[in-house]
PDB file of N, CA and C in Angstrom:
ATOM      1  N   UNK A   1     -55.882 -33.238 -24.040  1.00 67.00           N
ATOM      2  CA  UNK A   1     -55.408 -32.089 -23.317  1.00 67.00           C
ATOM      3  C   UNK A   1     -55.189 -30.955 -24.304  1.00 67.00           C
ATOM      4  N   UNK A   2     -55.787 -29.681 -24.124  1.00 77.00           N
ATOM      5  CA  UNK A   2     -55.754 -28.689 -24.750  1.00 77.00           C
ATOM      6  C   UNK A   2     -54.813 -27.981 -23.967  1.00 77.00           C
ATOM      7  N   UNK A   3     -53.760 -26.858 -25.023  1.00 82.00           N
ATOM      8  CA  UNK A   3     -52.669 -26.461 -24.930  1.00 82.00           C
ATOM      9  C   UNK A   3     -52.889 -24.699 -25.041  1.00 82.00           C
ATOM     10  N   UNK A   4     -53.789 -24.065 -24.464  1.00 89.00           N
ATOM     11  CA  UNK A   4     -53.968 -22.685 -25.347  1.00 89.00           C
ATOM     12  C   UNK A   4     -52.851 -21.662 -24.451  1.00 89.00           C
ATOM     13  N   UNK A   5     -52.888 -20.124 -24.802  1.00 90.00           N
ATOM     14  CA  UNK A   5     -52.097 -19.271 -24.310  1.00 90.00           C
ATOM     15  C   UNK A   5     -51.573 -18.933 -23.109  1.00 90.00           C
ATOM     16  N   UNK A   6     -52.875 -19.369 -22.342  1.00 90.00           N
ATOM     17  CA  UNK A   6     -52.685 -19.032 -20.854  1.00 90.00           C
ATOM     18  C   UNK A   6     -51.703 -20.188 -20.542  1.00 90.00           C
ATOM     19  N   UNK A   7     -51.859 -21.408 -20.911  1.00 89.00           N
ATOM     20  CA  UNK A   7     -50.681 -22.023 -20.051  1.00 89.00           C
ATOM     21  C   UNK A   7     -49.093 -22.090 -20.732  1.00 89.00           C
ATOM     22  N   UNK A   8     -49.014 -21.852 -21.853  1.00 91.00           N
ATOM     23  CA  UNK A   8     -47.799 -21.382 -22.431  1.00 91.00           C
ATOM     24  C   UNK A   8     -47.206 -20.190 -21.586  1.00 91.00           C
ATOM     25  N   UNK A   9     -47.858 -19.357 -21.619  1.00 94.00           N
ATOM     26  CA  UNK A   9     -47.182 -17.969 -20.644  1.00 94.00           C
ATOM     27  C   UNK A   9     -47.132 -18.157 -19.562  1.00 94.00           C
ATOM     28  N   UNK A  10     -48.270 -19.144 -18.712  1.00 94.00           N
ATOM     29  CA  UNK A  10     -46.980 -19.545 -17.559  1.00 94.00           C
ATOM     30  C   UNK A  10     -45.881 -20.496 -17.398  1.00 94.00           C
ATOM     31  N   UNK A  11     -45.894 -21.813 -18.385  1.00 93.00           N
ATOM     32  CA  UNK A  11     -44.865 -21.957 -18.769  1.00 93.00           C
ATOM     33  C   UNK A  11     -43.643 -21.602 -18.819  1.00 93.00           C
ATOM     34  N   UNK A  12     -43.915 -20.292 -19.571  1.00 95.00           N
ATOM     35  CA  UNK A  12     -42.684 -19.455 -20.337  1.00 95.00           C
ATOM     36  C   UNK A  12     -42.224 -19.095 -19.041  1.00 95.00           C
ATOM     37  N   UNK A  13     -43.586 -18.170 -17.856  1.00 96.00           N
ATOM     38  CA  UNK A  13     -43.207 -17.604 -16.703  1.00 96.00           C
ATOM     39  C   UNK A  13     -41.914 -18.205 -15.867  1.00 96.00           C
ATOM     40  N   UNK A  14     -42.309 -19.943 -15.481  1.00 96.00           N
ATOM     41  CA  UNK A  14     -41.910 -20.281 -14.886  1.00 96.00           C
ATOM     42  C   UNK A  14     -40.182 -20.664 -15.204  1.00 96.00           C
ATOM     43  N   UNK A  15     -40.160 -20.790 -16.709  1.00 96.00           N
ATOM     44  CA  UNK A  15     -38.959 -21.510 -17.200  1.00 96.00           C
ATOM     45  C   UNK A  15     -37.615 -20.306 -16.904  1.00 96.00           C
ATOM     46  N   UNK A  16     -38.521 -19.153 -17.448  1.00 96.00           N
ATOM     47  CA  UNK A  16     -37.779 -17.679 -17.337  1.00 96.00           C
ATOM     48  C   UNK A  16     -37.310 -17.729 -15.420  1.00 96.00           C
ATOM     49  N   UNK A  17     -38.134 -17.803 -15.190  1.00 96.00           N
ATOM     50  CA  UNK A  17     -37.579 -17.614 -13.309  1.00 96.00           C
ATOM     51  C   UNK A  17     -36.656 -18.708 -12.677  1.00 96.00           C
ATOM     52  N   UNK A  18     -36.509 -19.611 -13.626  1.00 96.00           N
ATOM     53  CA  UNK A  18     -35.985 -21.203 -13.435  1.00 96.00           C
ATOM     54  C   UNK A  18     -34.526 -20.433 -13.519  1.00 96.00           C
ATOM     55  N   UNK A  19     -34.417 -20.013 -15.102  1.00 96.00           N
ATOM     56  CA  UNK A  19     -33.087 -19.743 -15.558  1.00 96.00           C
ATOM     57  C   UNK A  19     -32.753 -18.566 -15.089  1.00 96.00           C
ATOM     58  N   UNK A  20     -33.757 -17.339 -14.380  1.00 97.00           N
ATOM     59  CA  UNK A  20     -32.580 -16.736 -13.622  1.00 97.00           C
ATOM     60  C   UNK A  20     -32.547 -16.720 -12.767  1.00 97.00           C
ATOM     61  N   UNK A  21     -32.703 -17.728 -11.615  1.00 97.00           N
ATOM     62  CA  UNK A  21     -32.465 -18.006 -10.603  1.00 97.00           C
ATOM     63  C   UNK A  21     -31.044 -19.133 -10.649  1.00 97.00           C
ATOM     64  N   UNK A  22     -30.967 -19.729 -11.615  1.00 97.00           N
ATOM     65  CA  UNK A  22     -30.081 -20.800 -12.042  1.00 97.00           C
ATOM     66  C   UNK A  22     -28.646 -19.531 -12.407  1.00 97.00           C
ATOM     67  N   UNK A  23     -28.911 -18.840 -13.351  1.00 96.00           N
ATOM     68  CA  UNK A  23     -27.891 -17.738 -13.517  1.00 96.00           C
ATOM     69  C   UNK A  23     -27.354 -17.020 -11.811  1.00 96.00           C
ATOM     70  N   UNK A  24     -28.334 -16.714 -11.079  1.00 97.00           N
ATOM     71  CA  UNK A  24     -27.803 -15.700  -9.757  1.00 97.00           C
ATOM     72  C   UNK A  24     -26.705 -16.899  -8.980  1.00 97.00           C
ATOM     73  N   UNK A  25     -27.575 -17.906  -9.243  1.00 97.00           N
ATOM     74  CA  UNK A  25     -26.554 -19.480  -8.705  1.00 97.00           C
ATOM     75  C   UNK A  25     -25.239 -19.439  -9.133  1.00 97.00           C
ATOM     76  N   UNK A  26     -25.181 -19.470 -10.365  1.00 97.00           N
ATOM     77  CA  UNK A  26     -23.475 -19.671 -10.537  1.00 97.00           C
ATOM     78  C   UNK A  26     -23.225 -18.288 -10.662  1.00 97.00           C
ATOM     79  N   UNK A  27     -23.571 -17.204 -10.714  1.00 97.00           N
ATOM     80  CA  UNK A  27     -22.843 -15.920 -10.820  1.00 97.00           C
ATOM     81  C   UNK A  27     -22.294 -15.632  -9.196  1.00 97.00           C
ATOM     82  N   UNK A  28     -23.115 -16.508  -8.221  1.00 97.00           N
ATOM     83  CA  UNK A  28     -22.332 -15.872  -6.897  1.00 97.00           C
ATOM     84  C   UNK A  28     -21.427 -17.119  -7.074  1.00 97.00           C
ATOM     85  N   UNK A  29     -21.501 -18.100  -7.208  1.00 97.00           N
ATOM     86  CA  UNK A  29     -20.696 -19.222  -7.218  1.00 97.00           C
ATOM     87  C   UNK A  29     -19.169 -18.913  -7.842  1.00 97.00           C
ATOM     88  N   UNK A  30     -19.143 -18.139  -9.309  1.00 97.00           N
ATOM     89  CA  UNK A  30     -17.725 -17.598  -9.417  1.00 97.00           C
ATOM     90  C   UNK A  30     -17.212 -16.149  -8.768  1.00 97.00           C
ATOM     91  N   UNK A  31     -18.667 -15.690  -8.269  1.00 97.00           N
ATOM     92  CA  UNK A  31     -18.201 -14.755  -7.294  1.00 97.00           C
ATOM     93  C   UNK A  31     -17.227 -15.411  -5.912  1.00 97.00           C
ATOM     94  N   UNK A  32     -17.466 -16.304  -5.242  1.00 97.00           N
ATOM     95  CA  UNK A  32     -16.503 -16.797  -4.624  1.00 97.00           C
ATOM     96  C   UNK A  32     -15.623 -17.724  -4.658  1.00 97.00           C
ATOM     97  N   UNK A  33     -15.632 -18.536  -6.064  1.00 97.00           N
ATOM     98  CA  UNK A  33     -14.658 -19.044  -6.278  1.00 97.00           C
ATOM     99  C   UNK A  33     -13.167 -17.913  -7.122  1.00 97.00           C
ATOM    100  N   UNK A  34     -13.722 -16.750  -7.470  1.00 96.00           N
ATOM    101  CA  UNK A  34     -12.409 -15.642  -7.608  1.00 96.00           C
ATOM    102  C   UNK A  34     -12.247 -15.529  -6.316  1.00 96.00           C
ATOM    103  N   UNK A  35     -13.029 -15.319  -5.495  1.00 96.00           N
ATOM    104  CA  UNK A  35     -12.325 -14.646  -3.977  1.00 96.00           C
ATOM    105  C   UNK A  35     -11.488 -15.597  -3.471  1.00 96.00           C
ATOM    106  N   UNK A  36     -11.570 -17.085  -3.503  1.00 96.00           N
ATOM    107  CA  UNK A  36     -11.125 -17.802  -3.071  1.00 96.00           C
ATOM    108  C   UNK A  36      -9.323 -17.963  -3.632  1.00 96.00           C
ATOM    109  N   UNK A  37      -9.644 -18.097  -5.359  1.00 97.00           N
ATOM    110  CA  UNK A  37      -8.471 -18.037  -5.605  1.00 97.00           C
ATOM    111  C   UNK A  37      -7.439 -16.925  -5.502  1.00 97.00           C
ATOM    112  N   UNK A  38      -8.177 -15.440  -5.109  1.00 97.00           N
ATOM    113  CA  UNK A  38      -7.893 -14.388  -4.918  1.00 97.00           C
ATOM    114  C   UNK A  38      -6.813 -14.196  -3.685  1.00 97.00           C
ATOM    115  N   UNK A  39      -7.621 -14.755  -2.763  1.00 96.00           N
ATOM    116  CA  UNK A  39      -6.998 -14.806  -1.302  1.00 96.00           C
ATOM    117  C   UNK A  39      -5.888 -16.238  -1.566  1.00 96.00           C
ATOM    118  N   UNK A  40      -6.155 -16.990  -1.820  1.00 96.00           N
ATOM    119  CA  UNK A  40      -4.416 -18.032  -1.925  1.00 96.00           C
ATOM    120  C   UNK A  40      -3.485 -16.864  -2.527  1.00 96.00           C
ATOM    121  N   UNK A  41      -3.686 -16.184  -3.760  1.00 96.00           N
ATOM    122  CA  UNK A  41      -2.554 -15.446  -4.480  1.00 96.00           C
ATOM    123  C   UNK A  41      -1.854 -14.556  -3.091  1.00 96.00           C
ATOM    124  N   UNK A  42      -2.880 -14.008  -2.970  1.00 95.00           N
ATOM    125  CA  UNK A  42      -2.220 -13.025  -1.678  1.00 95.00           C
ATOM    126  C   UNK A  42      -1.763 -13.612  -0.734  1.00 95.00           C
ATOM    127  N   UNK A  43      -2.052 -14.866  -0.101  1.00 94.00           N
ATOM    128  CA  UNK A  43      -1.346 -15.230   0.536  1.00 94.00           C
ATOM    129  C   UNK A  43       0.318 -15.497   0.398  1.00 94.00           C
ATOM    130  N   UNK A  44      -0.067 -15.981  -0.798  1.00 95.00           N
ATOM    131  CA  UNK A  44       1.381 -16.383  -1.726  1.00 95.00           C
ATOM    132  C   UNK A  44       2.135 -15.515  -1.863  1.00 95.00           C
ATOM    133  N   UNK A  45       2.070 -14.194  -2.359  1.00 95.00           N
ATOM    134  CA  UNK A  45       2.848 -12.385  -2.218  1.00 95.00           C
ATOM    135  C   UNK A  45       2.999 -12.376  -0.546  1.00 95.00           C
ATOM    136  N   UNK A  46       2.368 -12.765   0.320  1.00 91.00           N
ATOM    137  CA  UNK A  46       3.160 -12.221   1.453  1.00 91.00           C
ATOM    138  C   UNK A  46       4.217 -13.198   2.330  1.00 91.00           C
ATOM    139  N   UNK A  47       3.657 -14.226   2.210  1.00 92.00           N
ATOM    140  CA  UNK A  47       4.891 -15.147   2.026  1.00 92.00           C
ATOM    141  C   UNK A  47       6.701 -14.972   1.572  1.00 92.00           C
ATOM    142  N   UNK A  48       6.060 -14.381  -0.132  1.00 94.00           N
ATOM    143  CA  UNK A  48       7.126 -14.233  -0.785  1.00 94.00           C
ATOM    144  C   UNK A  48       7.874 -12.692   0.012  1.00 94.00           C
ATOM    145  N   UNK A  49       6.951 -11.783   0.030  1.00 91.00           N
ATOM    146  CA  UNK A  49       7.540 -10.431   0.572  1.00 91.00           C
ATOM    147  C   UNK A  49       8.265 -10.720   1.859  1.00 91.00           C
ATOM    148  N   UNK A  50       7.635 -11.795   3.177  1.00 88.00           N
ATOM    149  CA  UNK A  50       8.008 -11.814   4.088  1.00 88.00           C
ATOM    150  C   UNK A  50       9.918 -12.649   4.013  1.00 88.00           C
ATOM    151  N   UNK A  51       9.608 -13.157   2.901  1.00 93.00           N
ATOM    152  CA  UNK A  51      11.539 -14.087   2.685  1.00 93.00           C
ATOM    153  C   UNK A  51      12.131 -12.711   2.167  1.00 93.00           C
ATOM    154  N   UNK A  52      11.590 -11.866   1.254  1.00 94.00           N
ATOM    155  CA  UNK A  52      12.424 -11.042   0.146  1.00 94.00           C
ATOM    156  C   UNK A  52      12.629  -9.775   1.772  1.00 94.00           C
ATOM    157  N   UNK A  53      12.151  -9.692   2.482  1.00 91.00           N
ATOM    158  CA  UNK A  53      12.267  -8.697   3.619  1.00 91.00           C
ATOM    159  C   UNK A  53      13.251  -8.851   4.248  1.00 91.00           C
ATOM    160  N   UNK A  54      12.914 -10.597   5.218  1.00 91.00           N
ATOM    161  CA  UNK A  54      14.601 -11.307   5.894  1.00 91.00           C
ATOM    162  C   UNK A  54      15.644 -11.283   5.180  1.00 91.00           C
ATOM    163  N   UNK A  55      15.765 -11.545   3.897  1.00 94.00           N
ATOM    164  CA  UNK A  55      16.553 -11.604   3.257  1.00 94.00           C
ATOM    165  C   UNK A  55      17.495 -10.188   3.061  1.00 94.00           C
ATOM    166  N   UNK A  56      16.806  -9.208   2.803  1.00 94.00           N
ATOM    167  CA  UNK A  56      17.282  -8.082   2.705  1.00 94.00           C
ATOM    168  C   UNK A  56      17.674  -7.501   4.372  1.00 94.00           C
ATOM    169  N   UNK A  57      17.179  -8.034   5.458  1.00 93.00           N
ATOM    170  CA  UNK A  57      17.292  -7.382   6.574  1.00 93.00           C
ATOM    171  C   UNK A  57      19.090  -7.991   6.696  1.00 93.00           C
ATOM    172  N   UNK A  58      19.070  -9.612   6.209  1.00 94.00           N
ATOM    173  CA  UNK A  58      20.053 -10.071   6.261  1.00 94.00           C
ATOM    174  C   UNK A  58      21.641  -9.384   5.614  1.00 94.00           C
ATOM    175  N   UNK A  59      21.154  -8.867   4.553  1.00 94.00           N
ATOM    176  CA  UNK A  59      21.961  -8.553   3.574  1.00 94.00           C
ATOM    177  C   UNK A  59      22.831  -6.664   4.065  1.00 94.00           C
ATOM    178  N   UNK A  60      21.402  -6.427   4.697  1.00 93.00           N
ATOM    179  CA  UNK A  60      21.707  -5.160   5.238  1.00 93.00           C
ATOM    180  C   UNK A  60      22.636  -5.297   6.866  1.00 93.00           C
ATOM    181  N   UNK A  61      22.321  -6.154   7.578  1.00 93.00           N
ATOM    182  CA  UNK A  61      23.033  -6.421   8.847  1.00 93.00           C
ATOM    183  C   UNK A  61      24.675  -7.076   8.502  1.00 93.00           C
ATOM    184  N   UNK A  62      24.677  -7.810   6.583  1.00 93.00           N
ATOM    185  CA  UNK A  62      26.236  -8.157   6.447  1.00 93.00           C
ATOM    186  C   UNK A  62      27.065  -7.104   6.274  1.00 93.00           C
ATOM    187  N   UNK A  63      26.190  -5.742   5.433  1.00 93.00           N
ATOM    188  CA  UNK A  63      26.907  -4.627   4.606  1.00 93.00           C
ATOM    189  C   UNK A  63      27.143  -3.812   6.441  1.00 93.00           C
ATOM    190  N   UNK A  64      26.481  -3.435   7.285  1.00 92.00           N
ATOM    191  CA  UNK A  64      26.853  -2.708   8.262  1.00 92.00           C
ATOM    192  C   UNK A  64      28.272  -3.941   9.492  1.00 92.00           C
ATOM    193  N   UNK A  65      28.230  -4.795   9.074  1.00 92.00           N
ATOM    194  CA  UNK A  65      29.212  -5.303  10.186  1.00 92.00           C
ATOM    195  C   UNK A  65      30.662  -5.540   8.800  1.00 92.00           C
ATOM    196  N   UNK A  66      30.707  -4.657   7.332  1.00 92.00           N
ATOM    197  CA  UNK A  66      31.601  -4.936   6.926  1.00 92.00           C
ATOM    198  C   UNK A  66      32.076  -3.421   6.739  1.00 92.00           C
ATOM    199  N   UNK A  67      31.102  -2.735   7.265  1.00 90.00           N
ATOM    200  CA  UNK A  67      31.890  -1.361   8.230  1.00 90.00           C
ATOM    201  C   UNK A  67      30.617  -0.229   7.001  1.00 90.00           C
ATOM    202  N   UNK A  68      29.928  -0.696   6.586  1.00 84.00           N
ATOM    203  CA  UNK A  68      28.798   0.147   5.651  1.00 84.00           C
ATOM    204  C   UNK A  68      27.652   0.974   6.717  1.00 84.00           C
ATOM    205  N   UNK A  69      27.940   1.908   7.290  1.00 79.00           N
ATOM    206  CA  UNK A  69      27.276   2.553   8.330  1.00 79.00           C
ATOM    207  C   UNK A  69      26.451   3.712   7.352  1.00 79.00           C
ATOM    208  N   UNK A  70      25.632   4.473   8.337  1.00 84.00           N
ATOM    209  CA  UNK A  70      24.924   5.729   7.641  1.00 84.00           C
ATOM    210  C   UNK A  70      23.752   5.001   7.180  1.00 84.00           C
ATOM    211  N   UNK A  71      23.407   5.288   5.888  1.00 90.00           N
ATOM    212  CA  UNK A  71      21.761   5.019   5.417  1.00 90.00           C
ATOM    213  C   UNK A  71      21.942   3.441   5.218  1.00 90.00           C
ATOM    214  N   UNK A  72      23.066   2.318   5.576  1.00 90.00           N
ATOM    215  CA  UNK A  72      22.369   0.449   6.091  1.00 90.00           C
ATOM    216  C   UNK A  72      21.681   0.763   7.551  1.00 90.00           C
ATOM    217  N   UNK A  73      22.277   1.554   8.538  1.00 91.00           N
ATOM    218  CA  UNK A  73      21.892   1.538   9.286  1.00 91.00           C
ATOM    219  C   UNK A  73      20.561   2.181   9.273  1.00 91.00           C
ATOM    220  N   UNK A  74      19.797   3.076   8.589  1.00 91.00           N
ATOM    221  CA  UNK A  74      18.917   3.927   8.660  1.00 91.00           C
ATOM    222  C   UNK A  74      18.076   2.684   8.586  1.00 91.00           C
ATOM    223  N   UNK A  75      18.259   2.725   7.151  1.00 92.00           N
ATOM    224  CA  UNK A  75      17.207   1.214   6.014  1.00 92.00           C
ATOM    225  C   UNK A  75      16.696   0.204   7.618  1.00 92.00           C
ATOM    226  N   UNK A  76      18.132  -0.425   7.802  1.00 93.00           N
ATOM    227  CA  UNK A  76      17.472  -1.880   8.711  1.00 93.00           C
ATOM    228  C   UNK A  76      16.807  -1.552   9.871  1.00 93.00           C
ATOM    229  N   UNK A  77      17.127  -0.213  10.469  1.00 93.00           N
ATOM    230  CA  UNK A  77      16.222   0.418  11.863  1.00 93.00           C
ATOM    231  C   UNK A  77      14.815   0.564  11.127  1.00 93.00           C
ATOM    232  N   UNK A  78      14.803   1.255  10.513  1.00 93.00           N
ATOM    233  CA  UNK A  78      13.209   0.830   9.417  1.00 93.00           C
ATOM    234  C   UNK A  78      12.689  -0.587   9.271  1.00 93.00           C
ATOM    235  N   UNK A  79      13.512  -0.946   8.665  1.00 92.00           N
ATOM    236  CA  UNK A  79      13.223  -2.547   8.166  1.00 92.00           C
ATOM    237  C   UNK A  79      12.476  -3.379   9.317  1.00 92.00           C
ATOM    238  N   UNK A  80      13.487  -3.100  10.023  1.00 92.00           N
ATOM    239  CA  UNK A  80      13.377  -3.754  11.952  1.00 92.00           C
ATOM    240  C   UNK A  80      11.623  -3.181  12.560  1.00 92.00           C
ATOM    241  N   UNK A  81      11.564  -2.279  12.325  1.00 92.00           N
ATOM    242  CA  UNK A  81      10.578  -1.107  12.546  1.00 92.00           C
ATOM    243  C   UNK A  81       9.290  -1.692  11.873  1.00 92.00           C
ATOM    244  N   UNK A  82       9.144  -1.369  10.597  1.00 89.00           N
ATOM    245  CA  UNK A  82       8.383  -1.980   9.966  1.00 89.00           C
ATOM    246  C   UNK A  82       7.805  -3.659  10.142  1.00 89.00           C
ATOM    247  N   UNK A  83       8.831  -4.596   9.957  1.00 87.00           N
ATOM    248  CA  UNK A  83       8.430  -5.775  10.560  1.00 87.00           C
ATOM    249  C   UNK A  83       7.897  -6.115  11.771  1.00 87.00           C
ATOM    250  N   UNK A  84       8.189  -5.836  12.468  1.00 87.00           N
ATOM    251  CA  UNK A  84       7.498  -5.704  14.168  1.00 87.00           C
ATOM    252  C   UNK A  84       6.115  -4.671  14.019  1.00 87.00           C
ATOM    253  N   UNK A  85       6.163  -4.204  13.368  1.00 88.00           N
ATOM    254  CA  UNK A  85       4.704  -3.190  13.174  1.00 88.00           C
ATOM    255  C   UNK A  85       3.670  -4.567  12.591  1.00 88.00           C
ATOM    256  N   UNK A  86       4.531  -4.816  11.023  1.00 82.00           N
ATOM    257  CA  UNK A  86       3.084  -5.802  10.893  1.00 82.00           C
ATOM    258  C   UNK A  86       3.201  -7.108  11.447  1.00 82.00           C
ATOM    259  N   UNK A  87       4.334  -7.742  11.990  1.00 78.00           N
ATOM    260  CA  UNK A  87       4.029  -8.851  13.393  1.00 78.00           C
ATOM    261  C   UNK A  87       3.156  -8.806  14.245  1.00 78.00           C
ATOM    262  N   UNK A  88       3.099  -7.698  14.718  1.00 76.00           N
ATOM    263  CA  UNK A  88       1.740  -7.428  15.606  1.00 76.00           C
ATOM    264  C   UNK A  88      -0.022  -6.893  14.914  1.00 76.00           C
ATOM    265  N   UNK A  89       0.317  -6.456  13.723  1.00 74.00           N
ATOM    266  CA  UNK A  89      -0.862  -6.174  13.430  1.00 74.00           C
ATOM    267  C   UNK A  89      -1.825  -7.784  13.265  1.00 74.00           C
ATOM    268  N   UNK A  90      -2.979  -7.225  13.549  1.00 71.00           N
ATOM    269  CA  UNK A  90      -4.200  -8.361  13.427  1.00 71.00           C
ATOM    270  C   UNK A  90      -4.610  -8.617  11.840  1.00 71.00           C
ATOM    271  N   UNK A  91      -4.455 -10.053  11.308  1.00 64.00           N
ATOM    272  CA  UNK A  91      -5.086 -10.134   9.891  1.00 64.00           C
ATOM    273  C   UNK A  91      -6.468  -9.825   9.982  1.00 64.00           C
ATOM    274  N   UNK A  92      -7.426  -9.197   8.665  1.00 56.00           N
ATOM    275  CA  UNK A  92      -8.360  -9.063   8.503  1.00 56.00           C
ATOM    276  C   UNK A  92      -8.979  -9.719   7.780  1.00 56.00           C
TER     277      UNK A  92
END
């Protein structure tokens, strides 16, 4: 078996299209394995925001029934406001 130029260069052709097709493979592959771990994190921040919110709605409903009126009351009519806004909004 003789080995001359022409079949080296397709060789080469084919090996070259091997490896970047093999590259587009794992480049989308950590393309969605960031998205993936991307979206748990965020899940995880709204979680956390949604306790650090009650918590504060809580804290604000102790300071107004220990007679703290004016801007507790402003804050938690907001607070109140705000939460029921994104309760109803649709996730995307």
């Amino acid at each position: 078996m003789f080995i001359d130029a022409d079949a080296i260069i397709k060789t080469a052709a084919v090996l070259g299209a091997l490896g970047v097709l093999t590259g587009a493979i794992v480049a989308v592959y950590k393309i969605l394995e960031s998205n993936r771990r991307q979206s748990a994190e965020i899940n995880a921040m709204k979680e956390e925001q949604t306790i650090i919110c009650y918590a504060l709605q809580g804290a604000l409903q102790g300071l107004i029934e220990q007679g703290c009126d004016g801007p507790c009351r402003d804050a938690l009519k907001m607070l109140q406001k705000h939460l029921n806004k994104t309760a109803h909004k649709p996730d995307l």
